[in-house]
Short mmCIF file of C-alpha atoms and ligand atoms in Angstrom, two decimals:
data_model
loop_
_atom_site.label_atom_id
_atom_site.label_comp_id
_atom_site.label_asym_id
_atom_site.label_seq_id
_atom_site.Cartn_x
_atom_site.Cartn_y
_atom_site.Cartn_z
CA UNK A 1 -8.92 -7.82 -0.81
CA UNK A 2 -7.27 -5.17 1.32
CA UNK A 3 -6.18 -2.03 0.67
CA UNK A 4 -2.95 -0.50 2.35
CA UNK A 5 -1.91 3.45 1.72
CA UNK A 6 1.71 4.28 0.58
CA UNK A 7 2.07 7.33 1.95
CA UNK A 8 3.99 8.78 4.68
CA UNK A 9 2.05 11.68 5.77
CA UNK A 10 0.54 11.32 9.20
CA UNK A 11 -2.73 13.65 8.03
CA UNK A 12 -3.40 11.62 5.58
CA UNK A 13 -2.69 8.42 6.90
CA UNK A 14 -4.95 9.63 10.31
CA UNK A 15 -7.78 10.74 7.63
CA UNK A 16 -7.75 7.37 6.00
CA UNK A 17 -7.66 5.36 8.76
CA UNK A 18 -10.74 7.03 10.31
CA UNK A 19 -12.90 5.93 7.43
CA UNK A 20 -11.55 2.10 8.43
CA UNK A 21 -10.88 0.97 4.73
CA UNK A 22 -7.18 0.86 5.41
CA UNK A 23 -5.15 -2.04 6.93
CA UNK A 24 -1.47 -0.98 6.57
CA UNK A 25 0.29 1.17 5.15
CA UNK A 26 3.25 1.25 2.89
CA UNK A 27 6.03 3.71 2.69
CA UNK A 28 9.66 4.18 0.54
CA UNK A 29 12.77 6.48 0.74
CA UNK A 30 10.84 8.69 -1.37
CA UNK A 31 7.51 9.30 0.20
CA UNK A 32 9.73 9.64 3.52
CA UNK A 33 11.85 12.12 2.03
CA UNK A 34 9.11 14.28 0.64
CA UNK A 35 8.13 15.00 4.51
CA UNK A 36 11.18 15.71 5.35
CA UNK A 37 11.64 14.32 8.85
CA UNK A 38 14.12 11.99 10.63
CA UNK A 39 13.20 8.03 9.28
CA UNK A 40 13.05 6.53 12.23
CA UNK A 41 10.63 9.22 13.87
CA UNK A 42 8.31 8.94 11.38
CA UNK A 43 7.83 4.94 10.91
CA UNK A 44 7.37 4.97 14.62
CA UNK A 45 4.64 7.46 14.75
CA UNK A 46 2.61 5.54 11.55
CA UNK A 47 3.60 2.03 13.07
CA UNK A 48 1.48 3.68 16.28
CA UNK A 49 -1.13 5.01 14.18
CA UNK A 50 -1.44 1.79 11.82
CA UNK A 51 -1.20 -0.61 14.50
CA UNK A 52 -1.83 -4.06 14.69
CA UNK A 53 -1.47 -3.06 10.40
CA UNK A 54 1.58 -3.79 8.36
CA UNK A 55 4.21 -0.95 7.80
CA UNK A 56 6.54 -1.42 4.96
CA UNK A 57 9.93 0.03 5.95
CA UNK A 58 12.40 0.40 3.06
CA UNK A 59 16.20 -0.55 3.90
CA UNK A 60 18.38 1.77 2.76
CA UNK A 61 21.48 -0.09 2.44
CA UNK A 62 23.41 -1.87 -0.45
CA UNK A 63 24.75 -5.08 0.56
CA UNK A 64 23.05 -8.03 2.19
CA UNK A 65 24.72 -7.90 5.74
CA UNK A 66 23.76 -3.88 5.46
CA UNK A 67 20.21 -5.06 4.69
CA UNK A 68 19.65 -7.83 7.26
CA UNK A 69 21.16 -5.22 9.87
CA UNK A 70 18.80 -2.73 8.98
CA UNK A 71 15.73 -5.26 8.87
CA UNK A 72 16.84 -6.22 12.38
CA UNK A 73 16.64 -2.92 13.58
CA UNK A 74 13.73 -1.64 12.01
CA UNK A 75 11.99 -5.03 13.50
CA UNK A 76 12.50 -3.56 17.02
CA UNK A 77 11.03 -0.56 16.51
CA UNK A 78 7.83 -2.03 16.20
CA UNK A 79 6.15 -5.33 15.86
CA UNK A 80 4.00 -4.52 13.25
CA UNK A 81 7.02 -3.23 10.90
CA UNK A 82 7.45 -5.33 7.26
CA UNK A 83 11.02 -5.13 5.85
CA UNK A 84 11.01 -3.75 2.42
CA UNK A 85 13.61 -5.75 0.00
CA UNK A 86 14.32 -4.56 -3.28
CA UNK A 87 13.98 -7.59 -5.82
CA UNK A 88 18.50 -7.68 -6.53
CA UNK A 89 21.17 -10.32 -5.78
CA UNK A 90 21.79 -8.40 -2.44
CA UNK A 91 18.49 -8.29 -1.59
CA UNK A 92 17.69 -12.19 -2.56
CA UNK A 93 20.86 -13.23 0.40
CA UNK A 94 19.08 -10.99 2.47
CA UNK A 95 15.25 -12.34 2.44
CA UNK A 96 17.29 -15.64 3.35
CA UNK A 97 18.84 -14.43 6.30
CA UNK A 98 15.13 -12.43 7.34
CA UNK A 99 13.29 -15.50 6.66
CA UNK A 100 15.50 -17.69 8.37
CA UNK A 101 14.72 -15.02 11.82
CA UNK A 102 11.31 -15.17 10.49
CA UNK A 103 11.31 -11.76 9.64
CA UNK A 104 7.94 -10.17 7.60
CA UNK A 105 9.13 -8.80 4.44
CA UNK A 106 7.91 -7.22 1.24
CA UNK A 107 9.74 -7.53 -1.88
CA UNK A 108 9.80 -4.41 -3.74
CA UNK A 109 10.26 -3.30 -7.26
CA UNK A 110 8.95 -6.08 -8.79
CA UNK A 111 8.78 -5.32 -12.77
CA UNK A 112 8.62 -9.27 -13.92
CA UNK A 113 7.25 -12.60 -13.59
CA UNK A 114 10.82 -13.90 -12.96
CA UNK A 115 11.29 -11.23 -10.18
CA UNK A 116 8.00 -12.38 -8.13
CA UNK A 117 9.03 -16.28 -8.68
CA UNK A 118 12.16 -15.24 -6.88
CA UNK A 119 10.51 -13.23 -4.34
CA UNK A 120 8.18 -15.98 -3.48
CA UNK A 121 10.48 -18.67 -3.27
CA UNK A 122 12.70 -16.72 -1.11
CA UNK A 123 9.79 -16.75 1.71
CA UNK A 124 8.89 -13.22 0.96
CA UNK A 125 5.39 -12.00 3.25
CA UNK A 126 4.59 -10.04 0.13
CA UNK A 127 5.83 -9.10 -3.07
CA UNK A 128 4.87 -5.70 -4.80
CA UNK A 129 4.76 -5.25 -8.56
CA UNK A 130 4.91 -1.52 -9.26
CA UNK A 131 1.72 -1.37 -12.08
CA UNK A 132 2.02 2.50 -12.80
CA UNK A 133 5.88 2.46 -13.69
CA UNK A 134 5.28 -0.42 -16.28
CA UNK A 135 2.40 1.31 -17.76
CA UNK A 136 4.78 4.65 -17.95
CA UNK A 137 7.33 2.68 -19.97
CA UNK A 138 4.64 1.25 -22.00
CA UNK A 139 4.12 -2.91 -20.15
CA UNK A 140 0.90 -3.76 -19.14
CA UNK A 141 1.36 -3.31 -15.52
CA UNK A 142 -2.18 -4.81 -15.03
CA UNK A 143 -1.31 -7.81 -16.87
CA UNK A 144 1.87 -8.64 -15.11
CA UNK A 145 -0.31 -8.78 -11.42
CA UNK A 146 -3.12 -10.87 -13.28
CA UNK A 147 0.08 -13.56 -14.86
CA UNK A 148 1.54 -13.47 -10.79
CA UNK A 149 -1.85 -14.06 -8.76
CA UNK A 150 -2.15 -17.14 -11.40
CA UNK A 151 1.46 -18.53 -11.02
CA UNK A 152 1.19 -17.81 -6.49
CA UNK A 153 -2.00 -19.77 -6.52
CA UNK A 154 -1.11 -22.70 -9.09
CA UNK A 155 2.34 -23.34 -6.72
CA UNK A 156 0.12 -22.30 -3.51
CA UNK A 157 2.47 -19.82 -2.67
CA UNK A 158 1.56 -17.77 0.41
CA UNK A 159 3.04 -14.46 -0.64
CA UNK A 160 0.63 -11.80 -0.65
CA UNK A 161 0.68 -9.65 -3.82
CA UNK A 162 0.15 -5.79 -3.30
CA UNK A 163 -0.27 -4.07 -6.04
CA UNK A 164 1.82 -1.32 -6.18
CA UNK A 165 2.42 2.41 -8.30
CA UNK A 166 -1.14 2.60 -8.18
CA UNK A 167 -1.64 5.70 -9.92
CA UNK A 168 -5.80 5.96 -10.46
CA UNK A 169 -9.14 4.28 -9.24
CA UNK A 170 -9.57 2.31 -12.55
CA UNK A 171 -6.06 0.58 -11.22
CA UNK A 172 -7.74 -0.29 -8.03
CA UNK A 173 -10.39 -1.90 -9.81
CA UNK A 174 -8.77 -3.58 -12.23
CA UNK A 175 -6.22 -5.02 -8.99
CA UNK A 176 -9.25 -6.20 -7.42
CA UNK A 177 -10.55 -8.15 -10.70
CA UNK A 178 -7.34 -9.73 -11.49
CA UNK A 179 -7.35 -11.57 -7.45
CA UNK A 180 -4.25 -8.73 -6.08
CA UNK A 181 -4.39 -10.02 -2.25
CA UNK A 182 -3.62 -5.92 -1.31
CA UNK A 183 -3.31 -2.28 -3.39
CA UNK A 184 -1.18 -0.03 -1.85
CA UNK A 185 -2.74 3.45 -2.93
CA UNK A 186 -2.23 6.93 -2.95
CA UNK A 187 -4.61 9.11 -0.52
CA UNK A 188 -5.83 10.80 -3.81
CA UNK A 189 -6.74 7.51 -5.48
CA UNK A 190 -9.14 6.58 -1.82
CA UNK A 191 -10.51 10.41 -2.41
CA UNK A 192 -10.97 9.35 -6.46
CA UNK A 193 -12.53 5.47 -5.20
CA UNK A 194 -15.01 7.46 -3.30
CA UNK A 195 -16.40 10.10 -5.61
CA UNK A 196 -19.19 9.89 -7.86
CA UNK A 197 -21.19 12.91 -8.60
CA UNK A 198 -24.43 11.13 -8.93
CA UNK A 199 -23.75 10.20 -4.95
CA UNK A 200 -23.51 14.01 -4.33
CA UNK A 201 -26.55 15.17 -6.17
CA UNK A 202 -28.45 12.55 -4.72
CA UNK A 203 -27.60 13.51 -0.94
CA UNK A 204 -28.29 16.84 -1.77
CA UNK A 205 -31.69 16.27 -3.07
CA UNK A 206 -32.72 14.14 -0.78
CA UNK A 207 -31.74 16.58 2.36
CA UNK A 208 -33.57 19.03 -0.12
CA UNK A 209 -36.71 17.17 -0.12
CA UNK A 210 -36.92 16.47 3.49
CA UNK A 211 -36.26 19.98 4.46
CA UNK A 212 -39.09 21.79 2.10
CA UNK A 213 -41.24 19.10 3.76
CA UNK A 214 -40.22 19.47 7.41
CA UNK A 215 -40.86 23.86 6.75
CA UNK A 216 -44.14 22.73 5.60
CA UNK A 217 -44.86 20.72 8.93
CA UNK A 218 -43.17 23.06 10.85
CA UNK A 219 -45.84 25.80 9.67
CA UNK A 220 -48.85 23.83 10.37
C1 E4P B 301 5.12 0.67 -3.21
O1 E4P B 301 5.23 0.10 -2.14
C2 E4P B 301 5.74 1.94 -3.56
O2 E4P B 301 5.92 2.72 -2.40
C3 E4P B 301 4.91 2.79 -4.48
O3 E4P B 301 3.70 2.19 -4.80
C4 E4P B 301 5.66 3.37 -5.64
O4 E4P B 301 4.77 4.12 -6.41
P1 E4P B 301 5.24 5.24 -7.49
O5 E4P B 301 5.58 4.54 -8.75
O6 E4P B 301 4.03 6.12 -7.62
O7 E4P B 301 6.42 5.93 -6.87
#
């Protein structure tokens, strides 16, 4: 399993990387927005930083030709750039047209079984069901990842699944039980995977111990 952070920050994305747990990084109109910068600066910066990892650039547009023009220019930027394709009609004659260049894509806002068939049988690199906005509405986001790693590997489909609107580390977990290829978390989750306070007090008493000890030598 891999994990990937969906983020566009470059602190965090620097931070994470330096503790070499991360292998891509995923990122949305949203996340992009929050930083407020132009779109094309700031995938080419994290493509830099993530690189050789996969960096999930969202296309913007409405219709398939809009789409497949965007993937195609978002493909030059870098070569480690992933098209992101919302899971609609549009976006289904678009996958065609980026599979067909043998473009890397990942199928996004994935909320059904149906959904990831399509995304796999379109060709799709990966397809991401978004766990946290089922479990808002009250779907067992969980579930639906555990039903789509099943169907992928009885029809040995290579799409990867990430799992995706990973809101806590108990997701994580539960991703990594049900066979999700990927997660695609939040910096704060990688902080939350990481702490335990038992880990803490333990470091502390053990640089505790070593130090009353090393006085004691010191003094001899
Ligand atoms: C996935 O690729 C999306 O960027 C992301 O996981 C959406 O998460 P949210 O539901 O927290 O916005």
């Amino acid at each position: 399993m891999e994990l990937f952070l969906d983020t566009a920050n470059l602190d965090e994305i620097r931070e994470a990387l330096s503790l070499g747990v991360i292998s891509g990084v995923t990122t949305n109109p949203t996340l992009i927005a929050k930083e407020r910068v132009d779109y094309k600066e700031r995938i080419l910066k994290i493509c830099e930083l993530v690189s050789p990892g996969p960096v999930s650039v969202e296309v913007l547009s409405q219709d398939a030709e809009g789409m497949y023009k965007e993937a195609m220019e978002y493909a030059s930027w870098a070569p480690n750039v992933v098209i992101k394709v919302p899971v609609v009609k549009e976006g289904l004659k678009a996958l065609k047209l980026m599979h067909a260049a043998k473009i890397k894509t990942n199928v996004t806002l994935v909320f059904s079984l149906n959904q990831a068939l399509l995304a796999a049988i379109s060709g799709a690199t990966y397809a991401s069901p978004f766990v946290g906005r089922l479990d808002d509405v009250g779907h067992d986001g969980m579930e639906l990842i555990s039903q789509i790693v099943a169907v992928y590997g009885l029809h040995d489909f290579p799409t990867k699944v990430i799992a995706a609107s990973i809101r806590h580390p108990l997701h994580v977990v539960q991703a990594a039980s049900v066979g999700a290829h990927i997660a695609t978390i939040p910096f704060s989750v990688l902080e939350g995977m990481l702490k335990h306070p038992l880990t803490d007090i333990g470091v502390k008493r053990f640089l505790d111990d070593w130090q009353k000890v090393k006085e004691l030598l010191e003094k001899k």
